Coordinates of C-alpha atoms in Angstrom, one line a residue:
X1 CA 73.4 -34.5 181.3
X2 CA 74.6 -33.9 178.1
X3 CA 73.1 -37.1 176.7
X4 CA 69.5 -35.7 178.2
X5 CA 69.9 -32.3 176.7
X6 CA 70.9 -34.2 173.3
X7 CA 67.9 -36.1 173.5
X8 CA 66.1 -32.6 173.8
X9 CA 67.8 -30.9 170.8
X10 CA 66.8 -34.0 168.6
X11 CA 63.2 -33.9 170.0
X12 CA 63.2 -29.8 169.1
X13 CA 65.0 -30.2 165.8
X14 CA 62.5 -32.5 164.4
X15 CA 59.5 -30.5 165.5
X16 CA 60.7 -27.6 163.8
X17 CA 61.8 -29.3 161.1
X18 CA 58.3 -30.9 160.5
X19 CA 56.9 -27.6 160.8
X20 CA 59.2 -25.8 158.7
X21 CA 57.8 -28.8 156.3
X22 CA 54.7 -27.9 156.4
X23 CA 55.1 -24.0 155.9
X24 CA 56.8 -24.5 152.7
X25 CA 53.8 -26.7 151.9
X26 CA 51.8 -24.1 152.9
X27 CA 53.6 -20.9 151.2
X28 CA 51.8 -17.8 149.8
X29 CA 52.1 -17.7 146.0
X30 CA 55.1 -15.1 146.3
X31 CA 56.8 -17.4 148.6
X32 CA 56.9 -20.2 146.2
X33 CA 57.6 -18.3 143.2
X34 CA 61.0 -17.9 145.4
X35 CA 61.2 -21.5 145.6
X36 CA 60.6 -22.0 142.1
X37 CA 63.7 -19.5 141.7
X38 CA 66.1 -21.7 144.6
X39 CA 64.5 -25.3 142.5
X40 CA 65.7 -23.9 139.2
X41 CA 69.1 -22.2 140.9
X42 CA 69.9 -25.4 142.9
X43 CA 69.0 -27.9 140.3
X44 CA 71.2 -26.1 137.0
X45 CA 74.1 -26.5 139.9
X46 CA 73.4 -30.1 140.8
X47 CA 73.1 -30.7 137.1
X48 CA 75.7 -29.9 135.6
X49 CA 78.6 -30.3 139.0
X50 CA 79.2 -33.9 140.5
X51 CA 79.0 -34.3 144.3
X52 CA 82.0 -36.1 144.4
X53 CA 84.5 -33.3 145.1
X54 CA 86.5 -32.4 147.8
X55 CA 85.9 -31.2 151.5
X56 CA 87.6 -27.8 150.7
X57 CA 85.9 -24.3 151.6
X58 CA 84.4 -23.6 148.0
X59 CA 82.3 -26.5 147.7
X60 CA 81.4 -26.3 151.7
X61 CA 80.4 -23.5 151.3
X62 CA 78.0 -24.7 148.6
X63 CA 76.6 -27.4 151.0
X64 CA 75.8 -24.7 153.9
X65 CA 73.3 -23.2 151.3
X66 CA 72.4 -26.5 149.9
X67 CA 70.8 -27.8 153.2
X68 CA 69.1 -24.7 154.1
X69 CA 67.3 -24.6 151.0
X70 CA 66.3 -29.0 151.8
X71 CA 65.7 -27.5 155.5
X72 CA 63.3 -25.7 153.4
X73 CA 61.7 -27.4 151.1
X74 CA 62.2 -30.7 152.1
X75 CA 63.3 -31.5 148.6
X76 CA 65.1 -35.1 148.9
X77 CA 67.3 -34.7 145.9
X78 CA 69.5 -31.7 147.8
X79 CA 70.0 -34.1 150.9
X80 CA 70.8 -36.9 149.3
X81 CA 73.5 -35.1 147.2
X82 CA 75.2 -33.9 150.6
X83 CA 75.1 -37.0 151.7
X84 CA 76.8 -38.1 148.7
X85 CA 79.7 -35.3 149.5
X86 CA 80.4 -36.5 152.5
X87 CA 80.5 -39.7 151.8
X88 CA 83.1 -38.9 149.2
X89 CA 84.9 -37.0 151.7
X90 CA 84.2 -39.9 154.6
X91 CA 82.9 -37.0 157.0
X92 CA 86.5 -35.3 156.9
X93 CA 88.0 -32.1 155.9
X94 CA 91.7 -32.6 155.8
X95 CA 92.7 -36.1 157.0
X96 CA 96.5 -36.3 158.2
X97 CA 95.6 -38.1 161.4
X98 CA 99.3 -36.9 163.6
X99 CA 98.0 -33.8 165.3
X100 CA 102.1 -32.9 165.8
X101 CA 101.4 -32.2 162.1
X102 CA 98.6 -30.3 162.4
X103 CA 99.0 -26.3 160.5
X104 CA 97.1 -23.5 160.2
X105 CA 99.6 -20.3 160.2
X106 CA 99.3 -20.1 156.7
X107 CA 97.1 -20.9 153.8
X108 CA 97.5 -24.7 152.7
X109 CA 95.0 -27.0 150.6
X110 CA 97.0 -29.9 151.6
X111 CA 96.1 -32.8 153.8
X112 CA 98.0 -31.3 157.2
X113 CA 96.0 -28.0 157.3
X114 CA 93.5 -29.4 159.4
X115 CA 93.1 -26.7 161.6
X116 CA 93.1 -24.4 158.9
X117 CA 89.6 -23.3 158.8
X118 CA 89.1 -23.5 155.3
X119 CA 89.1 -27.5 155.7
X120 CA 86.5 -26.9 158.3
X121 CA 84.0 -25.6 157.2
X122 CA 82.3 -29.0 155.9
X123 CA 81.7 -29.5 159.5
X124 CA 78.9 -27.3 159.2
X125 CA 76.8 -29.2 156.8
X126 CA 78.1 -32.5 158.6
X127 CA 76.5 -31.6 162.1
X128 CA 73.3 -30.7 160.3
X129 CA 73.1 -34.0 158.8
X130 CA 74.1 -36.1 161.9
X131 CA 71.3 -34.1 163.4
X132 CA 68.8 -35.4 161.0
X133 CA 70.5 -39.0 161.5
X134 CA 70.3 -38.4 165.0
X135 CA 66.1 -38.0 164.8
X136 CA 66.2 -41.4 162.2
X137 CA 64.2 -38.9 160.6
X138 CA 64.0 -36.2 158.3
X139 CA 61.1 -34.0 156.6
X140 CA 61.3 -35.3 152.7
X141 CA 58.2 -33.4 150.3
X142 CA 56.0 -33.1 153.0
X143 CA 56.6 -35.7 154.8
X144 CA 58.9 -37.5 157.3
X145 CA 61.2 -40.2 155.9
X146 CA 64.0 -42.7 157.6
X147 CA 67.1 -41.3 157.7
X148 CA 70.2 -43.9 157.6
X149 CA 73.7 -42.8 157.3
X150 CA 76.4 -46.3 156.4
X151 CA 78.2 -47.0 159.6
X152 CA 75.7 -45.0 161.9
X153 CA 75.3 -41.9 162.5
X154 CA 78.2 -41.0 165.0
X155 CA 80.4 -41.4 161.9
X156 CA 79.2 -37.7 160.7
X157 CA 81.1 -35.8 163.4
X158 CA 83.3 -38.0 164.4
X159 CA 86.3 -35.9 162.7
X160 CA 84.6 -32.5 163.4
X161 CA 84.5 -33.7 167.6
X162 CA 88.4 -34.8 167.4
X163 CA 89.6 -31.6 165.1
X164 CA 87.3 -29.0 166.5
X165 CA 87.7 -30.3 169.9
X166 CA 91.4 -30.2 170.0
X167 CA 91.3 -26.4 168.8
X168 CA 88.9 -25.5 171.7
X169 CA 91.2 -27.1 174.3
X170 CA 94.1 -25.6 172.8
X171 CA 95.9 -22.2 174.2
X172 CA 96.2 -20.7 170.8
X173 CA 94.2 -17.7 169.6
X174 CA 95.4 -16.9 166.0
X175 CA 93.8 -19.3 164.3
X176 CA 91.4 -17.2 162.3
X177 CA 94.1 -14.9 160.5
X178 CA 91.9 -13.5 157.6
X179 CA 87.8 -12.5 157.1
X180 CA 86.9 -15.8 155.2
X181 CA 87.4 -17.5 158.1
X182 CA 84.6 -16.3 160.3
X183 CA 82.0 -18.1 158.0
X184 CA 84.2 -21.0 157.7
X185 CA 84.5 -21.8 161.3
X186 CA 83.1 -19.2 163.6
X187 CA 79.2 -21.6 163.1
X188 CA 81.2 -24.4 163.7
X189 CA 81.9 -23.3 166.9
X190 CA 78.7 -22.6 168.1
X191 CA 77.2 -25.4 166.3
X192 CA 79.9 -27.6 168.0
X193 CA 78.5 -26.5 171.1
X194 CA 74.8 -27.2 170.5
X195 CA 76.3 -30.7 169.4
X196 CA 78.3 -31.4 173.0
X197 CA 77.2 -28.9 175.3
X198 CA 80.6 -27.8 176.4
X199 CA 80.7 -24.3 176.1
X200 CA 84.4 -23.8 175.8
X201 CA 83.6 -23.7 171.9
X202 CA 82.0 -20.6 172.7
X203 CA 84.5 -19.1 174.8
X204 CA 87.3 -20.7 172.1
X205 CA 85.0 -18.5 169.3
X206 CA 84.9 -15.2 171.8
X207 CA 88.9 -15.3 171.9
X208 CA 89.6 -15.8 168.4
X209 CA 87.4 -13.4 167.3
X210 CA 89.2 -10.9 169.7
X211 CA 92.8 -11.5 167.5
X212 CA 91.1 -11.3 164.6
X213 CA 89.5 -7.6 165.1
X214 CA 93.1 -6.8 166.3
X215 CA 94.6 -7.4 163.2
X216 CA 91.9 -6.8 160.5
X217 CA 88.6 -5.0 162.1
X218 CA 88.9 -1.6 161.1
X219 CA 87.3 0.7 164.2
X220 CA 86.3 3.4 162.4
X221 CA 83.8 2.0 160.0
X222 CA 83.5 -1.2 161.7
X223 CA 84.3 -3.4 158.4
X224 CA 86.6 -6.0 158.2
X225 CA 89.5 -5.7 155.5
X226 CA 90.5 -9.5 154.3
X227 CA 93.5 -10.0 156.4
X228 CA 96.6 -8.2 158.0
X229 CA 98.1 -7.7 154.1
X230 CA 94.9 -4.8 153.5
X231 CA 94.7 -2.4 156.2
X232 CA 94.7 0.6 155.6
X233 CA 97.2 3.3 155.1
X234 CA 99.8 0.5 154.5
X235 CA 97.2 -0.6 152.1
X236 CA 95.2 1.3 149.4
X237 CA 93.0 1.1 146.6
X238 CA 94.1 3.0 143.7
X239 CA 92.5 6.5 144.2
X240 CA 94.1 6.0 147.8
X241 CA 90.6 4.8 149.6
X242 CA 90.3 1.8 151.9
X243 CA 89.9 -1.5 150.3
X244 CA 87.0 -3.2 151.7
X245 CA 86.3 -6.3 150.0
X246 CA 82.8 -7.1 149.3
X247 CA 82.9 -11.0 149.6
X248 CA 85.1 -10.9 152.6
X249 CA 82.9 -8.9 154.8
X250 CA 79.9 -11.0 152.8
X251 CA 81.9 -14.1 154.8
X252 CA 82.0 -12.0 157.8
X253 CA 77.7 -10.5 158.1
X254 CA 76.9 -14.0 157.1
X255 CA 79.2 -16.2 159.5
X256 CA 78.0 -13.3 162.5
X257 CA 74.3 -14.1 161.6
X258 CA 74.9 -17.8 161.7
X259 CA 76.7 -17.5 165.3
X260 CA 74.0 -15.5 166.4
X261 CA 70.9 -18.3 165.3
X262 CA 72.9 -20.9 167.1
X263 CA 74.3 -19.2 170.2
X264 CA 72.3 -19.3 173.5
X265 CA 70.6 -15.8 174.8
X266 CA 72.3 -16.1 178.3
X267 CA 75.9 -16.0 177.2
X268 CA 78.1 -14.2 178.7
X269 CA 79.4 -12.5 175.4
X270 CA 76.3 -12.5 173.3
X271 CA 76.0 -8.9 173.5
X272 CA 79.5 -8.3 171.8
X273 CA 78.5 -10.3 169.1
X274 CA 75.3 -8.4 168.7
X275 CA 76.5 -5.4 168.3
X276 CA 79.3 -6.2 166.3
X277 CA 76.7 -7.8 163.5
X278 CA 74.1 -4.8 163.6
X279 CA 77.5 -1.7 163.2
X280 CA 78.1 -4.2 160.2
X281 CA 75.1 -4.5 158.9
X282 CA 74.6 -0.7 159.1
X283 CA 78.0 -0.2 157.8
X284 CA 77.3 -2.7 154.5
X285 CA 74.1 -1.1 153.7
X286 CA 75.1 2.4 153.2
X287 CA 77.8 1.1 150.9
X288 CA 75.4 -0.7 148.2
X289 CA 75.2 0.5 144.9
X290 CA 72.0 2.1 143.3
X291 CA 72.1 -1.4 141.3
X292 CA 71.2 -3.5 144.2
X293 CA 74.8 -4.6 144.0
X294 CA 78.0 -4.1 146.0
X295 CA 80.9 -3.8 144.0
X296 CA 84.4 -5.5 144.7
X297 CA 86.1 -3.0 146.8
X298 CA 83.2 -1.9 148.5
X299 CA 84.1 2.2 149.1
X300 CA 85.5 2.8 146.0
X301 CA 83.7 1.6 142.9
X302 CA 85.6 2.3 140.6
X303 CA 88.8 -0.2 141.3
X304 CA 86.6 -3.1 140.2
X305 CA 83.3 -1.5 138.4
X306 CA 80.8 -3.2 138.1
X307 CA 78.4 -6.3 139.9
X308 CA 79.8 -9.0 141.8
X309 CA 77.0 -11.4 143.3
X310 CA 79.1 -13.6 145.8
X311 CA 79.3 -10.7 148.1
X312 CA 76.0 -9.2 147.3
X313 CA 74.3 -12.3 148.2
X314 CA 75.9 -12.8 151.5
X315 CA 75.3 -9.6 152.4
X316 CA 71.5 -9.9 151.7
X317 CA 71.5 -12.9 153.6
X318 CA 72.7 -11.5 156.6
X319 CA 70.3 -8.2 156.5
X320 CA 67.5 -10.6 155.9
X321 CA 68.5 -12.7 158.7
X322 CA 68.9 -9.5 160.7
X323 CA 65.3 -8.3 159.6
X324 CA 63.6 -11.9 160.2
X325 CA 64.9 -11.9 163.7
X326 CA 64.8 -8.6 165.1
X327 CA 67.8 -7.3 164.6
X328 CA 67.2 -4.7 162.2
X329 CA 64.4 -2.2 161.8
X330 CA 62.3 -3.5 158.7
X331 CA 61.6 -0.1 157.4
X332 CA 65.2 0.7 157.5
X333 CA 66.4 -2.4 155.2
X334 CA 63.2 -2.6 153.4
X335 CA 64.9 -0.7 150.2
X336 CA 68.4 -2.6 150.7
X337 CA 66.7 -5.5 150.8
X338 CA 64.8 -4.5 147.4
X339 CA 67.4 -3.6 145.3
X340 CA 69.9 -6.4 146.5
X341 CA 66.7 -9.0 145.4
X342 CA 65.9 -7.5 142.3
X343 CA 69.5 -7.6 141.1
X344 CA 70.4 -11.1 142.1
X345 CA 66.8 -12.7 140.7
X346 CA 66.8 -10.1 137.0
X347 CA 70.7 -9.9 136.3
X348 CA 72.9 -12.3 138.3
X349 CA 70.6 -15.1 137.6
X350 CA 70.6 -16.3 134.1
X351 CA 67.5 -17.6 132.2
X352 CA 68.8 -21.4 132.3
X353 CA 69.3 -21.1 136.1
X354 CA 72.7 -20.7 135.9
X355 CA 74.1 -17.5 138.7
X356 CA 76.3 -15.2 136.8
X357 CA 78.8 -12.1 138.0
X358 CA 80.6 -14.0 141.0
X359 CA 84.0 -13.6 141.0
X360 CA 86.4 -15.9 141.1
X361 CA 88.6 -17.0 143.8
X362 CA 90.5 -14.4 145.1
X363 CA 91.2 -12.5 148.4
X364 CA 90.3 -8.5 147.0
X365 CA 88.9 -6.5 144.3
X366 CA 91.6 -6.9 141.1
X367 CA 91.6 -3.6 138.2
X368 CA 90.7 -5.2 134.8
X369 CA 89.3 -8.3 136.3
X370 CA 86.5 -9.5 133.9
X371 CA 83.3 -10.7 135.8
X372 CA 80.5 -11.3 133.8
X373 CA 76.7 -13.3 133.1
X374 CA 78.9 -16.2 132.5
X375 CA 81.3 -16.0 135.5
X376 CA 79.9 -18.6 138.2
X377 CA 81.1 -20.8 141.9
X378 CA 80.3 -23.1 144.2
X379 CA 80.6 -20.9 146.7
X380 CA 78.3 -18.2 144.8
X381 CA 75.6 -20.8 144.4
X382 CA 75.8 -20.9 148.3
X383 CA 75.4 -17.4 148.8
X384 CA 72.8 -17.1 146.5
X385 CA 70.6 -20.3 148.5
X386 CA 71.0 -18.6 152.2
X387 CA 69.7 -15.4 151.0
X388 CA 66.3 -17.1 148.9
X389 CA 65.7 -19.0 151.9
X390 CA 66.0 -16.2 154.3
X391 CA 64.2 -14.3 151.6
X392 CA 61.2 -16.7 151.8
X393 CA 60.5 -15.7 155.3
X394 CA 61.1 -12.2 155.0
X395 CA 57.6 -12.1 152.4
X396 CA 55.7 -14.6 153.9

């Protein structure tokens, strides 16, 4: 059963990929002056940074932008250098093979965190290639090419079926112990269930997310603060206030909106996860800055002034996703959505192509931290591709 429905998710994800194909050929002259803007963006990034680095969340989180924008365009030289990534990284995120020695309790960039979901999100952009692989096919400049991946194309989720399979069968909940996670792994989850068809990723993705809003979802705003360390009182910005941080909930609207394109209308707990994105959403947008920006600690500026574009454009993506599906009333996100484009296309984004005012790696807004034209990520580059994309369907 599984192998027929397979057979009907390749068939589907072909067809829509041919025809997102020929929209893009077909675009309205704001549309590809958008394009022109994700070409110049993506290609100053794959310029000037090899794809020969590590599986670890910063450059994953690159590669979830970098396909959409080739799911987009159809522009070969973005596939080709995910392909080249994962090759690099032979499918894997971290590689000790002994699940015994599997950890995820606590942050670790070594090679026995594999259920720590910062190694996993790679398996986002690896499923989306195997599903390419899987059609032989793929939508290159208009047109549909071969698709070969060395050793077949079962070798792209090999890994991501043995890891990501183990943590759905497994009793433990606490996997997910801070906000970053919910992009990292939460569309893993549901994109591990369009893969197999066995929805005990869902359920495994329903029950995490439940021990994570126990320890970090804050019920009276419906924000998220980054983990267990930030909640308020035991927790305060300078001034006293809460201390949102703007990238973490960025992972957080993002990650919901990605659950919610995969995840199938009849399940059982779609609902919860509806209505936790729109309060978000809601809650993010009366927080923005008159800048089109969001600054670091989102409710009080003024303990990191100033713009930071990683969370900004993870926030737009998710209110454009909202918007583009139905989620979110158009005229109500209309000026959000205004402000947050015209500061990421006239101030983040520099006039060599080069994406400015992300803030480095961190976990919450820092006093004195200098972000600046000049300050740039992986992981911002990401951001900054979902949104254009979804942005390109908002105008069309």
């Amino acid at each position: 059963m599984v192998q027929i429905e397979m057979k009907k998710l390749v068939t589907i994800c072909i067809l829509a990929l041919c025809c997102a194909t020929t929209m893009a050929a077909t675009h309205g002259k704001k549309a590809k002056k958008v394009i022109a803007i994700i070409d110049k963006v993506n290609t100053y990034w794959q310029s000037n940074n090899k794809a020969e680095v590590r599986s670890f969340w910063d450059n994953a989180a690159y590669h979830t932008g970098n396909m959409e924008a080739f799911l987009l365009t159809g522009e070969k030289r973005y596939l080709d250098y995910s392909i080249r990534w994962a090759e690099h990284n032979n499918w894997s995120g971290a590689t000790e093979s002994d699940p015994a020695k599997w950890e995820y309790k606590n942050y670790g960039e070594d090679q026995r965190h594999v259920l720590f979901g910062d190694w996993q999100i790679c398996f986002q952009t690896y499923i989306d290639i195997y599903q390419l692989a899987m059609g032989r096919m793929a939508p290159v400049n208009g047109k549909l090419e071969r698709l070969d991946i060395s050793g077949g194309p079962d070798r792209c989720v090999a890994r991501a079926k043995e890891v990501m399979g183990y943590e759905a069968r497994s009793k433990a909940n606490d996997y997910w112990w801070w906000a970053d996670a919910l992009y990292m792994v939460m569309p893993v989850m549901t994109k591990m269930y369009k893969l197999t068809g066995d929805k005990r990723y869902l359920d495994k993705l329903y029950e995490n997310l439940l021990y994570t809003d126990s320890i970090m979802l804050d019920q009276e705003t419906g924000l998220y603060f980054r983990d267990g360390k930030y909640v308020y009182p035991k927790h305060k910005t300078e001034s006293g206030k809460k201390d949102f941080w703007a990238r973490g909930d960025g992972w957080v609207l993002a990650g919901l909106a990605k659950v919610l394109q995969d995840m199938p209308q009849q399940y059982k707990h779609r609902q919860f996860f509806v209505d936790k994105y729109v309060r978000l959403a809601k809650a993010v947008a009366a927080l923005q800055q008159k800048e089109g920006y969001w600054t670091r600690s989102m409710m009080d500026p003024q303990q990191a002034p100033g713009p930071e574009t990683s969370g900004t454009a993870f926030f737009t993506y998710g209110i454009l996703w909202g918007v583009n599906h139905g989620y979110l009333a158009k005229k109500e996100f209309k000026p959000v959505i205004k402000k947050a484009w015209k500061y990421l296309t006239e101030t983040a984004l520099q006039a060599d192509g080069k994406l400015g005012y992300v803030q480095p790696i961190g976990e919450k807004a820092i006093p004195g931290q200098v972000v600046d034209a000049n300050s740039q990520a992986n992981f911002g580059v990401g951001a900054f591709l979902l949104a254009a994309c979804e942005y390109v369907g908002y105008i069309d």
